[in-house]
Coordinates of C-alpha atoms in Angstrom, one line a residue:
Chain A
X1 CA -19.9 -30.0 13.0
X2 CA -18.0 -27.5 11.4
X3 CA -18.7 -25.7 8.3
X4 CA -15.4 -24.0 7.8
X5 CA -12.5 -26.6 7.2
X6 CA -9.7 -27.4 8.8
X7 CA -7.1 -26.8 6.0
X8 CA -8.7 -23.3 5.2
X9 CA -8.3 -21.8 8.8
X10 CA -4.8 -23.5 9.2
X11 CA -4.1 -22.2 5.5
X12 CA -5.5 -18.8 6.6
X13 CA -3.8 -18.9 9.8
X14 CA -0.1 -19.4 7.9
X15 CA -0.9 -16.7 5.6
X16 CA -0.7 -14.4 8.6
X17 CA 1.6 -16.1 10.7
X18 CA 4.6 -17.1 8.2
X19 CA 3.7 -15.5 4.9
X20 CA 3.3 -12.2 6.3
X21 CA -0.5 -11.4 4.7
X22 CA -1.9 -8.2 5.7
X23 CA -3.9 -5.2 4.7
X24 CA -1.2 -2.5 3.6
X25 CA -3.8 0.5 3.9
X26 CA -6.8 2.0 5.0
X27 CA -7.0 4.7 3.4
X28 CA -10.5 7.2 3.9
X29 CA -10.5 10.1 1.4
X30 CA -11.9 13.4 1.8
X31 CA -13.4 16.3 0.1
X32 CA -11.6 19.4 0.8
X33 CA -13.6 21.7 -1.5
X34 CA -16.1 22.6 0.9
X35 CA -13.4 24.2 3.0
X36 CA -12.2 26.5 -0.2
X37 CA -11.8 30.2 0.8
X38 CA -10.8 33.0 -0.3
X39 CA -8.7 34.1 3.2
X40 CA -6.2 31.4 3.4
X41 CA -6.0 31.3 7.3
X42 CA -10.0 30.6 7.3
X43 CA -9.5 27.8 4.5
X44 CA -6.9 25.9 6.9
X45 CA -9.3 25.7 9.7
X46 CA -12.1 24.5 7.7
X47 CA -9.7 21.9 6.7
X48 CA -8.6 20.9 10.1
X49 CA -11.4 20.5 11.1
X50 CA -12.9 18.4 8.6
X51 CA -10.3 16.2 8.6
X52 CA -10.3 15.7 12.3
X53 CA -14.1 15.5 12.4
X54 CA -14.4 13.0 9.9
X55 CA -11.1 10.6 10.1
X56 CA -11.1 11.0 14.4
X57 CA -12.0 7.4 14.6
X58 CA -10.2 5.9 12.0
X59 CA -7.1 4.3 13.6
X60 CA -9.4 2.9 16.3
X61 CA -11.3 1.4 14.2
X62 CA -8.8 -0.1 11.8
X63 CA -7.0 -2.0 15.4
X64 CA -10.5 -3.1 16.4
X65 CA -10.9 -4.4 13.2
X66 CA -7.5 -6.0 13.0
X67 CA -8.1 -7.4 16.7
X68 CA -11.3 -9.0 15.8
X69 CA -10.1 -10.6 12.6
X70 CA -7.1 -11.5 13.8
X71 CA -5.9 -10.2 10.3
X72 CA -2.5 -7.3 10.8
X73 CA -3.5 -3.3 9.1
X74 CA -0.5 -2.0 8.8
X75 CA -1.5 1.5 8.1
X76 CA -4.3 4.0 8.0
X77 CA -4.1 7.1 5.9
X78 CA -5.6 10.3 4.8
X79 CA -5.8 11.4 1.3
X80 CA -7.3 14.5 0.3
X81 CA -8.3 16.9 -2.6
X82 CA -5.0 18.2 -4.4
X83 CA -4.3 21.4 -2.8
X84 CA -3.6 23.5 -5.5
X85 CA -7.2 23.8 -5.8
X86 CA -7.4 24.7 -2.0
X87 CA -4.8 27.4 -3.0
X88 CA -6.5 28.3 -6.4
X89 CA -9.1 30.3 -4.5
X90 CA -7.4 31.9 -1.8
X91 CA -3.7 32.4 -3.2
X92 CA -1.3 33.2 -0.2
X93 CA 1.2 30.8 1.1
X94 CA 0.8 26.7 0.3
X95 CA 3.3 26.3 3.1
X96 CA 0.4 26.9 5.4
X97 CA -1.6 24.4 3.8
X98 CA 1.2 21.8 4.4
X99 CA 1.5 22.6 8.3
X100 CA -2.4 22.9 8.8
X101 CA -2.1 19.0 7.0
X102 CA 0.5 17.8 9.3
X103 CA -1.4 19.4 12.6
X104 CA -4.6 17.1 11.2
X105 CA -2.1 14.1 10.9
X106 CA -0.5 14.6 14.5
X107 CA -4.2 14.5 16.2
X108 CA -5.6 11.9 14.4
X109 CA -2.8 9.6 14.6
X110 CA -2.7 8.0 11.0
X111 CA 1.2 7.4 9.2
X112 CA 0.4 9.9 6.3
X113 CA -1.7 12.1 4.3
X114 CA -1.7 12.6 0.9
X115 CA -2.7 15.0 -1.3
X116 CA -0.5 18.0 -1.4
X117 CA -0.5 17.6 -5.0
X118 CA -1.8 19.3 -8.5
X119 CA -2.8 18.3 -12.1
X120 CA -0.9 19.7 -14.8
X121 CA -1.1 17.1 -17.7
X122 CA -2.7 20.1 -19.7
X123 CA -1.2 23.1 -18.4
X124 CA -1.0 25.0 -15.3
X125 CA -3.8 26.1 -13.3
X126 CA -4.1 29.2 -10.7
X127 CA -2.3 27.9 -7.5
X128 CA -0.6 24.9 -9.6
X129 CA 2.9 26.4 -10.3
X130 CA 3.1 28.4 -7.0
X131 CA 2.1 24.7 -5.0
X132 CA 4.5 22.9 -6.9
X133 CA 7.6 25.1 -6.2
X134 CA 6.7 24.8 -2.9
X135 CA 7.1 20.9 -2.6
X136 CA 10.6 20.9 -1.7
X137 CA 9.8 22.9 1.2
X138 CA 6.7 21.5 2.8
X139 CA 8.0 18.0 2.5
X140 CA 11.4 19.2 4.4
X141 CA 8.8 20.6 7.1
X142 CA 6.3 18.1 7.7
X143 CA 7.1 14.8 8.2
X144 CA 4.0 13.1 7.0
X145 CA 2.4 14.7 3.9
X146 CA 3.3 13.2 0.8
X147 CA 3.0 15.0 -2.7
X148 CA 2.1 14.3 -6.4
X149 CA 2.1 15.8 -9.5
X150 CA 0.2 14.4 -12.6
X151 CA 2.2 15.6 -15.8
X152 CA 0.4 13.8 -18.3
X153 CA -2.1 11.2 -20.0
X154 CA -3.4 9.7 -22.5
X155 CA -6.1 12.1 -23.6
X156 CA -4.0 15.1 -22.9
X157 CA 0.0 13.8 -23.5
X158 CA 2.5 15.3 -21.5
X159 CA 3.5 18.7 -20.4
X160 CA 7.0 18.7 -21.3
X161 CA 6.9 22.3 -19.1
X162 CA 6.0 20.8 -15.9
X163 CA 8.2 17.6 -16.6
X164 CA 11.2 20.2 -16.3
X165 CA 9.7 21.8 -13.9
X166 CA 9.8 18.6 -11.4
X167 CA 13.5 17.3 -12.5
X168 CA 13.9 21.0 -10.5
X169 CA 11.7 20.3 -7.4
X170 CA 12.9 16.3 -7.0
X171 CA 16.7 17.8 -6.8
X172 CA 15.9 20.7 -4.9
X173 CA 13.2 18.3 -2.8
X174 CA 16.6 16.2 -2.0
X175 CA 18.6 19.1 -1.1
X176 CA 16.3 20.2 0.7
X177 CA 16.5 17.3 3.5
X178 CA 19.8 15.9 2.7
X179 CA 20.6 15.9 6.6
X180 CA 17.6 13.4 6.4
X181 CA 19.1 10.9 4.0
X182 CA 17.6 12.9 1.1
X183 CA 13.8 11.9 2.3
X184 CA 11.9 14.6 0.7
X185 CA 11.9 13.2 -2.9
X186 CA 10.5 10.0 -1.3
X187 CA 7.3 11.1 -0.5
X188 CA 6.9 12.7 -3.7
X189 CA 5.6 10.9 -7.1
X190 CA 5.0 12.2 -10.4
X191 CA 2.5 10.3 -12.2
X192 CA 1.2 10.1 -15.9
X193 CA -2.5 8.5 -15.8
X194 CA -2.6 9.6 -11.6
X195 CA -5.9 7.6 -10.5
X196 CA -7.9 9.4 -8.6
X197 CA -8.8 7.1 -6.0
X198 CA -5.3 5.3 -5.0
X199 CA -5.0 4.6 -1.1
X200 CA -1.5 3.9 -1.5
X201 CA 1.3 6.4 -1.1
X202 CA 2.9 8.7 -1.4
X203 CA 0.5 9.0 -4.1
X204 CA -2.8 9.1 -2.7
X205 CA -5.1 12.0 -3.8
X206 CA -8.6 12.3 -4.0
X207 CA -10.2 13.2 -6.8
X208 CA -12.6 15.8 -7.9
X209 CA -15.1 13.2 -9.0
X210 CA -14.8 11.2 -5.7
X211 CA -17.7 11.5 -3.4
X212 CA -17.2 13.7 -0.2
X213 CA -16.2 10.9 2.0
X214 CA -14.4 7.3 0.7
X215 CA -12.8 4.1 2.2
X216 CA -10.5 2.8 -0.2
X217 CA -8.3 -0.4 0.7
X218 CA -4.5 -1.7 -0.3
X219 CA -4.1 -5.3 0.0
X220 CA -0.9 -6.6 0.0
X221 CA 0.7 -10.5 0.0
X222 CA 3.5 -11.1 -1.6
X223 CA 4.8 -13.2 0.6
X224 CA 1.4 -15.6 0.3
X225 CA 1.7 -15.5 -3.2
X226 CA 5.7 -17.0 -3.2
X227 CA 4.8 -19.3 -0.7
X228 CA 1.6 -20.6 -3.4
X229 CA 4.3 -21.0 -5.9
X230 CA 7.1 -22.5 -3.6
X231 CA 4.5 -25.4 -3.3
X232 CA 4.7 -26.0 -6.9
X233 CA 8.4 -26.0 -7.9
X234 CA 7.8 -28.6 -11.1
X235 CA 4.0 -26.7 -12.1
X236 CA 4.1 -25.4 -15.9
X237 CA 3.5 -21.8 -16.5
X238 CA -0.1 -22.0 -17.0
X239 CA -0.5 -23.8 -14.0
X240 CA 1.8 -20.9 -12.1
X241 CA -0.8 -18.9 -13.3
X242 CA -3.8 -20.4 -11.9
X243 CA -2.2 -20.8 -9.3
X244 CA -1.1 -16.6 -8.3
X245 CA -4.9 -16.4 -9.6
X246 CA -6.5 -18.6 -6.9
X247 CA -4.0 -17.1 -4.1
X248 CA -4.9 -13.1 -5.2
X249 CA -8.6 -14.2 -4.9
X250 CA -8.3 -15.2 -1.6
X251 CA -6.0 -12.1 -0.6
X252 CA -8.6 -10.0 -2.0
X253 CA -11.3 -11.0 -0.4
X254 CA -9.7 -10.4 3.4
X255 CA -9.2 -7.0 1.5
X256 CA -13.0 -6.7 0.5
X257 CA -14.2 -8.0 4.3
X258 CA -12.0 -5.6 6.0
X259 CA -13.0 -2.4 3.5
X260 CA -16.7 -3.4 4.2
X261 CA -16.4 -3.3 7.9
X262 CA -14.2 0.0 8.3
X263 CA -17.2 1.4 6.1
X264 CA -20.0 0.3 8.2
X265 CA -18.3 1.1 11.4
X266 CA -17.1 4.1 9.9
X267 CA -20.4 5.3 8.5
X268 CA -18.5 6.1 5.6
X269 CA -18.9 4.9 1.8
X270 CA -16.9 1.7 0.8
X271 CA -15.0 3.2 -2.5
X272 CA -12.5 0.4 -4.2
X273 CA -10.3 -2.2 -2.8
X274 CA -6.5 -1.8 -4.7
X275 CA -5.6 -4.9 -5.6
X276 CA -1.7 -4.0 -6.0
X277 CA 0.9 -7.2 -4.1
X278 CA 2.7 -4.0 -2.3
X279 CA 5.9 -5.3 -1.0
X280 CA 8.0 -4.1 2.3
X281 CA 11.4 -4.5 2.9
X282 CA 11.1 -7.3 5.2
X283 CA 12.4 -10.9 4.2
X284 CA 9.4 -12.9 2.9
X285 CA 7.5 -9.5 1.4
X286 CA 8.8 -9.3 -2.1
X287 CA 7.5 -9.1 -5.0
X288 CA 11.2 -10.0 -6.7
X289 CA 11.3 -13.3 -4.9
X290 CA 8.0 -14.2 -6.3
X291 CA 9.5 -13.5 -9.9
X292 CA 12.5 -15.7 -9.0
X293 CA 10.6 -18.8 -7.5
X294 CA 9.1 -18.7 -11.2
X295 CA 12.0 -19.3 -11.9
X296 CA 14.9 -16.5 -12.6
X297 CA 17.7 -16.8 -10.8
X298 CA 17.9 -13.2 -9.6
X299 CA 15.1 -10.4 -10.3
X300 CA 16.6 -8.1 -13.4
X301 CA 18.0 -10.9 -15.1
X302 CA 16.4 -11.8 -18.8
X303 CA 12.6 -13.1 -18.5
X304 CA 12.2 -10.7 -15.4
X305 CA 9.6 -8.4 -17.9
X306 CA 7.8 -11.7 -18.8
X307 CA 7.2 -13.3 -15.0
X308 CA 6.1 -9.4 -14.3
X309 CA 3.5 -9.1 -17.2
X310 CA 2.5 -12.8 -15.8
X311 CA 2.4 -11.9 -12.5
X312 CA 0.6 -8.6 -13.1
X313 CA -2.2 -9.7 -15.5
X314 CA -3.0 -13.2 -12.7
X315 CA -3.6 -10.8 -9.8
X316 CA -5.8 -8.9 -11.5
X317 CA -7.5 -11.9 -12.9
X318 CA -8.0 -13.2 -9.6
X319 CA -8.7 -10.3 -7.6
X320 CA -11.3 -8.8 -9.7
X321 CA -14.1 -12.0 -8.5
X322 CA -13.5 -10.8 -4.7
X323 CA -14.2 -7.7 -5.0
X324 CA -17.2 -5.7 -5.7
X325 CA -15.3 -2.6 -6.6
X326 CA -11.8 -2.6 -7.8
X327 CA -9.6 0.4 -8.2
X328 CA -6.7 2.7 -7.8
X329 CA -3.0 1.2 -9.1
X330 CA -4.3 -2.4 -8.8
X331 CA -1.0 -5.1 -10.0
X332 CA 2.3 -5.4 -9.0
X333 CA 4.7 -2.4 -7.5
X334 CA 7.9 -2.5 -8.3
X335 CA 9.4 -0.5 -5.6
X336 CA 13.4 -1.0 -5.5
X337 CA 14.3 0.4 -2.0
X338 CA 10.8 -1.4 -0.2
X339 CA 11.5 -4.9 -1.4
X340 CA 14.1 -7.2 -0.7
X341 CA 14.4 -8.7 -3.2
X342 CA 14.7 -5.6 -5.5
X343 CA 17.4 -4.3 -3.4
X344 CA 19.5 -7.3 -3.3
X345 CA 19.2 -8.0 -6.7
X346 CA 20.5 -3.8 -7.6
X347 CA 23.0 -4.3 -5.3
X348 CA 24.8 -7.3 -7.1
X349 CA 24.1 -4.7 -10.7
X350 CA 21.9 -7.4 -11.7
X351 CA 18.7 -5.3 -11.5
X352 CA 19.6 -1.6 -13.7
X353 CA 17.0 1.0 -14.1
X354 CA 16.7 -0.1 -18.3
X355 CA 15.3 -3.1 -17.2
X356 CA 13.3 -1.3 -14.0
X357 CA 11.8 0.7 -17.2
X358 CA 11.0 -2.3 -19.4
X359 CA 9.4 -3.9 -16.2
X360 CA 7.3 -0.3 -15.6
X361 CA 5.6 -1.3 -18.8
X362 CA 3.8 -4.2 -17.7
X363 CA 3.1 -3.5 -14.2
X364 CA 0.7 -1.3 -11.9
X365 CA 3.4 1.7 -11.4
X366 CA 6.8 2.7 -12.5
X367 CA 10.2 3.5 -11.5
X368 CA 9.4 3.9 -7.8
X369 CA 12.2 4.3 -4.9
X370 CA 14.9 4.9 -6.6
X371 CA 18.2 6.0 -5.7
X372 CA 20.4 7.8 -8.0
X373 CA 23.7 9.4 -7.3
X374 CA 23.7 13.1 -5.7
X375 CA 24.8 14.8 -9.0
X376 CA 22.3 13.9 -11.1
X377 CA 21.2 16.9 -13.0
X378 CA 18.1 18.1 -13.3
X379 CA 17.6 17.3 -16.5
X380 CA 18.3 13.7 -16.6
X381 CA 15.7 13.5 -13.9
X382 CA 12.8 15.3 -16.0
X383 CA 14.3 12.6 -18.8
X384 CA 13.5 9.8 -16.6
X385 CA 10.1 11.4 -16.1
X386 CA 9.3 12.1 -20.0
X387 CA 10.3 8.2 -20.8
X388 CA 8.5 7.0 -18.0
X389 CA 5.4 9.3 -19.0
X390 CA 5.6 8.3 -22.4
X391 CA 5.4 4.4 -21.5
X392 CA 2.2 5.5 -19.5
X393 CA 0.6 7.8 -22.3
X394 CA 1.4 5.0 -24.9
X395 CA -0.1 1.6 -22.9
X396 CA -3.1 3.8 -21.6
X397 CA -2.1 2.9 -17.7
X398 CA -0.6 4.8 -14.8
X399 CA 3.0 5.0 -14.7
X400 CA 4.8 7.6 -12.0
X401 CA 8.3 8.0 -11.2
X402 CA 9.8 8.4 -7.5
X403 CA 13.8 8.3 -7.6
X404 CA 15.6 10.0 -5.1
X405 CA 19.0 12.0 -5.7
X406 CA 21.2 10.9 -2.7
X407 CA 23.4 14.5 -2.6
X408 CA 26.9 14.1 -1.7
X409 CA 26.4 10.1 -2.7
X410 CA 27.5 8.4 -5.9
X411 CA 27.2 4.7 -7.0
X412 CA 28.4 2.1 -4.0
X413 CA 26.7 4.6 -1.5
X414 CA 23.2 3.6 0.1
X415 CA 20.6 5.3 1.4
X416 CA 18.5 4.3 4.2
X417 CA 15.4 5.8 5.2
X418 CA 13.9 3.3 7.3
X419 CA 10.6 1.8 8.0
X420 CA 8.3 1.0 5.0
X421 CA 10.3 3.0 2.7
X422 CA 13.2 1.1 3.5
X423 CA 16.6 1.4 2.1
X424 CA 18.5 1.2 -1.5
X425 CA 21.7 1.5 -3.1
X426 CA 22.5 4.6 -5.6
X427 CA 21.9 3.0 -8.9
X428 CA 23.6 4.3 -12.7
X429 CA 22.0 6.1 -14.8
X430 CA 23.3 7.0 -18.4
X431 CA 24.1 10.8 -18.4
X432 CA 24.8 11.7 -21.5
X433 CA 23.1 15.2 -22.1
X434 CA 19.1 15.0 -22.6
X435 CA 19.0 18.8 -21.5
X436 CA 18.5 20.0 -24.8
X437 CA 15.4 17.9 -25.3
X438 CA 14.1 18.9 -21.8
X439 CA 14.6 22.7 -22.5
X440 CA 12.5 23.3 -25.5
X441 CA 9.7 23.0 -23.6
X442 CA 6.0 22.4 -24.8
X443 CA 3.3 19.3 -25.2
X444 CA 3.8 15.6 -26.5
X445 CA 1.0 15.8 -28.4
X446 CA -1.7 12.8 -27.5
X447 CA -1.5 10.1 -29.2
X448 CA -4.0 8.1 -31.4
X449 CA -5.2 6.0 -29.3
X450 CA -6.8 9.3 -27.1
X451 CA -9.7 9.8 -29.7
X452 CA -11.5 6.7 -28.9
X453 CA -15.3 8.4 -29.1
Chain B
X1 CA -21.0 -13.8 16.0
X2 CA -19.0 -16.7 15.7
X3 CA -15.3 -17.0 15.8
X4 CA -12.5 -19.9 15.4
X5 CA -10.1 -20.4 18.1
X6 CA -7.2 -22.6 17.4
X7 CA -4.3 -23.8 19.8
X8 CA -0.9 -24.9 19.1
X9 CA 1.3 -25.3 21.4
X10 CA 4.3 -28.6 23.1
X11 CA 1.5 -31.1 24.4
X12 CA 0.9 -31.3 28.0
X13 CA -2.0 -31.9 30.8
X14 CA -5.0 -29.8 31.1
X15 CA -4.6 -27.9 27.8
X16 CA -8.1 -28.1 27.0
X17 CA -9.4 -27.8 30.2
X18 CA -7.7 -24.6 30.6
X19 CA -9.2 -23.0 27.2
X20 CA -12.6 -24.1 27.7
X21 CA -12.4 -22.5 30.9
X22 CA -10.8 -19.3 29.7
X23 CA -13.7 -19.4 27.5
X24 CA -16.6 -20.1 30.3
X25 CA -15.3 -17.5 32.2
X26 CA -15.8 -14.8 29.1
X27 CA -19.3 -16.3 28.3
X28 CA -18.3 -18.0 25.3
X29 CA -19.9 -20.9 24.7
X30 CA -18.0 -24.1 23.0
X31 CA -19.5 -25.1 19.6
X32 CA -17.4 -27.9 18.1
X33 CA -13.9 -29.3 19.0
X34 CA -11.5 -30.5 16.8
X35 CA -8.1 -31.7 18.3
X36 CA -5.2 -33.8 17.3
X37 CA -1.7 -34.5 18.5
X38 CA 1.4 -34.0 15.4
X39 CA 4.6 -34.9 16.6
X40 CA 4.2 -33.9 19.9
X41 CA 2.5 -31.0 19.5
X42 CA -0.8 -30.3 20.5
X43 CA -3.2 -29.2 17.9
X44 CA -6.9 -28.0 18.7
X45 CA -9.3 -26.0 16.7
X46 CA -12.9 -24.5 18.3
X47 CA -15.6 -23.0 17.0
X48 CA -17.1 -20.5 19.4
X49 CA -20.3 -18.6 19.9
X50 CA -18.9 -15.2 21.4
X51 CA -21.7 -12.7 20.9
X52 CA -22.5 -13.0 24.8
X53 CA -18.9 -12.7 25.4
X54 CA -18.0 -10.3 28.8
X55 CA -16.0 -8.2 27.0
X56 CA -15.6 -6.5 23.4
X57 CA -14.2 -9.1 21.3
X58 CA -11.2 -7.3 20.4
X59 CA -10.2 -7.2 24.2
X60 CA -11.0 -11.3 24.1
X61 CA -8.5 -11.9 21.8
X62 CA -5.4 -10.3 23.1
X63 CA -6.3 -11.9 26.4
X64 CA -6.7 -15.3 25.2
X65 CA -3.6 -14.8 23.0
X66 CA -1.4 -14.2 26.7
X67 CA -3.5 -16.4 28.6
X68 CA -1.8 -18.9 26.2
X69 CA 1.4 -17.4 26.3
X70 CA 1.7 -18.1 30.3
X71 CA 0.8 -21.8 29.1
X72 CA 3.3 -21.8 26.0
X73 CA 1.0 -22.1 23.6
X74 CA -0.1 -20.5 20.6
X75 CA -3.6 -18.8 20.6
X76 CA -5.5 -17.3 18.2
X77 CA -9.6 -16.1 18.3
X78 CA -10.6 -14.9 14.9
X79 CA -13.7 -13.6 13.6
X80 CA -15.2 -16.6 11.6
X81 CA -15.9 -14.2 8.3
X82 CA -12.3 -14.2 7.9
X83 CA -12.4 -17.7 7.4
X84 CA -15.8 -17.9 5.0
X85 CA -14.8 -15.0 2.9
X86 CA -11.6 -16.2 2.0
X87 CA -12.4 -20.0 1.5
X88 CA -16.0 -19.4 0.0
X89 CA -17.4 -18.0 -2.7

């Protein structure tokens, strides 16, 4: 009689119910460089108007979608072209570009756009110093664009200019909205390796090689996956393993279904599904509880990097079968302030940004929502970012960096911003002097492994 | 299109009746029925023809879902591709 079985639907129907699996993102990305122009005021409405024309339907069709499948979409998002090559060809203010961005977001409806961003691994562009400067500003106005900046890779190495440049624009991005528990620097990453077709933010751009119109997915599930491994408390590693492999496949694959129906509904393009387990600060969404059900007794402690590089390479493993195109950050984030987990486990000191950077170098992103105390220099910060860069430009992989300076706060103090992002207390850093270093200025040269032709 | 509907809720009278009703009145037709009782609580999964449903599928479920919360149960419709893709290869 029935050709589904019982234990899949009640299996599928837990998933959602008690392990909280859902899709973290829609996320449709669009072209902007049809609305270049060389009078600023004529580029913005070319760009509202695209955007309105082409993402008008999204949220509807992401809750008809979720209402059908009975399966949760937490959010749906815009990314779009970096704007400093918007502001390239008509110069004039980028501020205008933000607000145009956040009047798109207000009538379509969706939680954020991304994309005010530039690409300065090599050097700076026209419009790519003048945007960046102005970050700290459009992300105190707007209240829904985020921002990146990609500062190096592995063919190229790192622009040690623009690194001190943003240790600048992260402090000044925090001072900026420090009445709004320093929010700005939260919706701002810097990246080395940025890919160009992430749905998940604040780093979402889309790319100069990305087709004019894209539906990109974030899956999520960390909470499925611990609850997998909670059923086999005595299992071996190898079996753990498997067993995070067979549980990402089927996460996937709710991933794959819903990307292929936004697309068709959409009469858009399905681009990749981003197999990252993105976690939320809700109890039961962490991607540190997974690592301690392996078997730690609190994330941070010794064997953390270990379960990580396990847990990392498994999901890939298993969610590169359900998917017919995989892309974006695809692994395991490691965001401090979104995750339970993470924050509990800084809190008690057991979790310290050393071991945050040993864990960026075997997972999908880097040190992301962090909160460091309010006097922070900037140097320190562009520090954090050359390390972290490094890591990325070394391993050939993304790494980015999104700490927030809590002004006026020092360690013991906590920010809270809320929502998805969260909240998380103001962790050490080592501040002995790295401003030397950060002042000379320059390129890391790429390394070796760039010249693989 | 076909879609699972499954029903969980403190065992009582007229349970079934009162789905398969819900469901006659929406023009979806019942295609298999499999129900059991676990510690008092009443267990039922359908499978369920709905493309000549009344209304937009969407709209069926989040009626269905408080239809069942008036009863005290526990009702979900799901599209049955939710099902196949993640179980099947």
């Amino acid at each position: 009689m029935f050709e589904i079985n019982m234990d899949d639907i009640l299996e599928t129907i837990g998933m959602i119910e008690n392990e909280n699996l859902d899709i973290r993102t829609i996320t449709m990305g669009i072209s902007l460089l049809d609305c270049c122009d060389s009078d600023i005021n004529k580029a913005c409405n070319k760009i509202y108007e695209k955007i309105v024309r082409k993402a008008e339907n999204l949220v509807k069709t992401g809750e008809e979608i979720s209402r059908e499948y009975g399966i949760p979409i937490i959010n749906k998002r815009v990314s779009v072209t970096p704007i400093s090559m918007i502001l390239a060809a008509s110069g004039g203010n980028p501020l205008l570009y933000a607000k145009t961005l956040e009047r798109a977001v207000n009538t379509i409806g969706v939680n954020f756009l991304g994309g005010y961003s530039a690409l300065v691994q090599k050097g700076f562009a026209v419009g790519d110093e003048v945007l960046i400067r102005s970050i700290p500003e459009a992300l105190s106005v707007t209240d829904h664009i985020c921002s990146s900046v990609n500062i190096g890779s592995t063919t190229t190495g790192i622009n040690m200019d623009a690194v001190k440049l943003m240790g600048e624009i992260i402090k000044e991005a925090a001072e900026a909205t420090k009445d709004k528990e320093c929010i700005g620097p939260a919706k701002l990453v810097v990246f080395c390796n940025a890919p160009e077709d992430n749905p998940f933010m604040a780093g979402a751009f889309h790319g100069a090689g990305e087709p004019d119109c894209v539906i990109n997915v974030g899956i999520s599930g960390p909470g499925v996956v611990r609850a997998a491994l909670a059923k086999i408390p005595e299992a071996n590693i190898t079996e753990v393993a498997e067993m995070v492999k067979r549980t990402a496949f089927k996460i996937t694959r709710s991933g794959q279904l819903v990307a292929n129906e936004a697309s068709k509904r959409l009469g858009v393009p399905f681009g990749i599904v981003d197999l990252s387990l993105a976690p939320t600060p809700e109890v039961g969404d962490s991607v540190a509880h997974i690592l301690e059900e392996m078997g730690l007794e609190r994330c941070g402690t010794h064997g953390t990097t270990a379960c990580l590089a396990l847990l990392n390479d498994a999901v890939k493993k298993g969610g590169v079968m359900a998917s017919s195109s995989v892309g974006g950050l695809s692994g395991a984030f490691i965001p401090v302030s979104e995750d339970a987990g993470m924050i509990e486990a800084a809190r008690s000191g057991c979790l310290t940004i050393e071991k945050l950077e040993a864990m960026t170098a075997v997972c999908s992103v880097g040190l992301d929502m962090i909160v460091v105390p309010g006097d922070t220099t900037p140097s320190v910060i562009s520090a954090i970012i050359a390390d972290e860069a490094a890591i990325g430009m070394v391993n050939s992989k993304t790494t980015a960096v999104r700490i927030i300076p809590a002004i006026g706060k020092d360690v013991g103090d906590e920010l809270n911003f809320g929502g998805l992002l969260g909240s998380g207390p103001v962790m050490k850093l080592n501040t002995k002097s790295p401003a030397k270093f950060i002042n000379r200025g320059g390129k890391i040269p790429a390394p070796l492994q760039s010249l693989k032709n | 299109m076909r879609a699972v509907i499954t029903v969980v809720g403190e065992d009582k009278v007229g349970i079934f009746a009162k789905v398969s009703a819900f469901c006659a009145e929406h023009n979806v037709n019942i295609e298999g029925v499999s129900q059991t009782i676990l510690d008092d609580m009443f267990c039922m999964i359908m499978i369920v023809e709905a493309s000549k449903c009344i209304c937009p599928f969407g709209d069926f479920t989040e009626k269905i879902l408080e239809e069942g919360k008036k009863q005290g149960l526990v009702i979900h419709a799901m599209h049955e591709d939710i099902f196949n893709s993640m179980h099947r290869i």
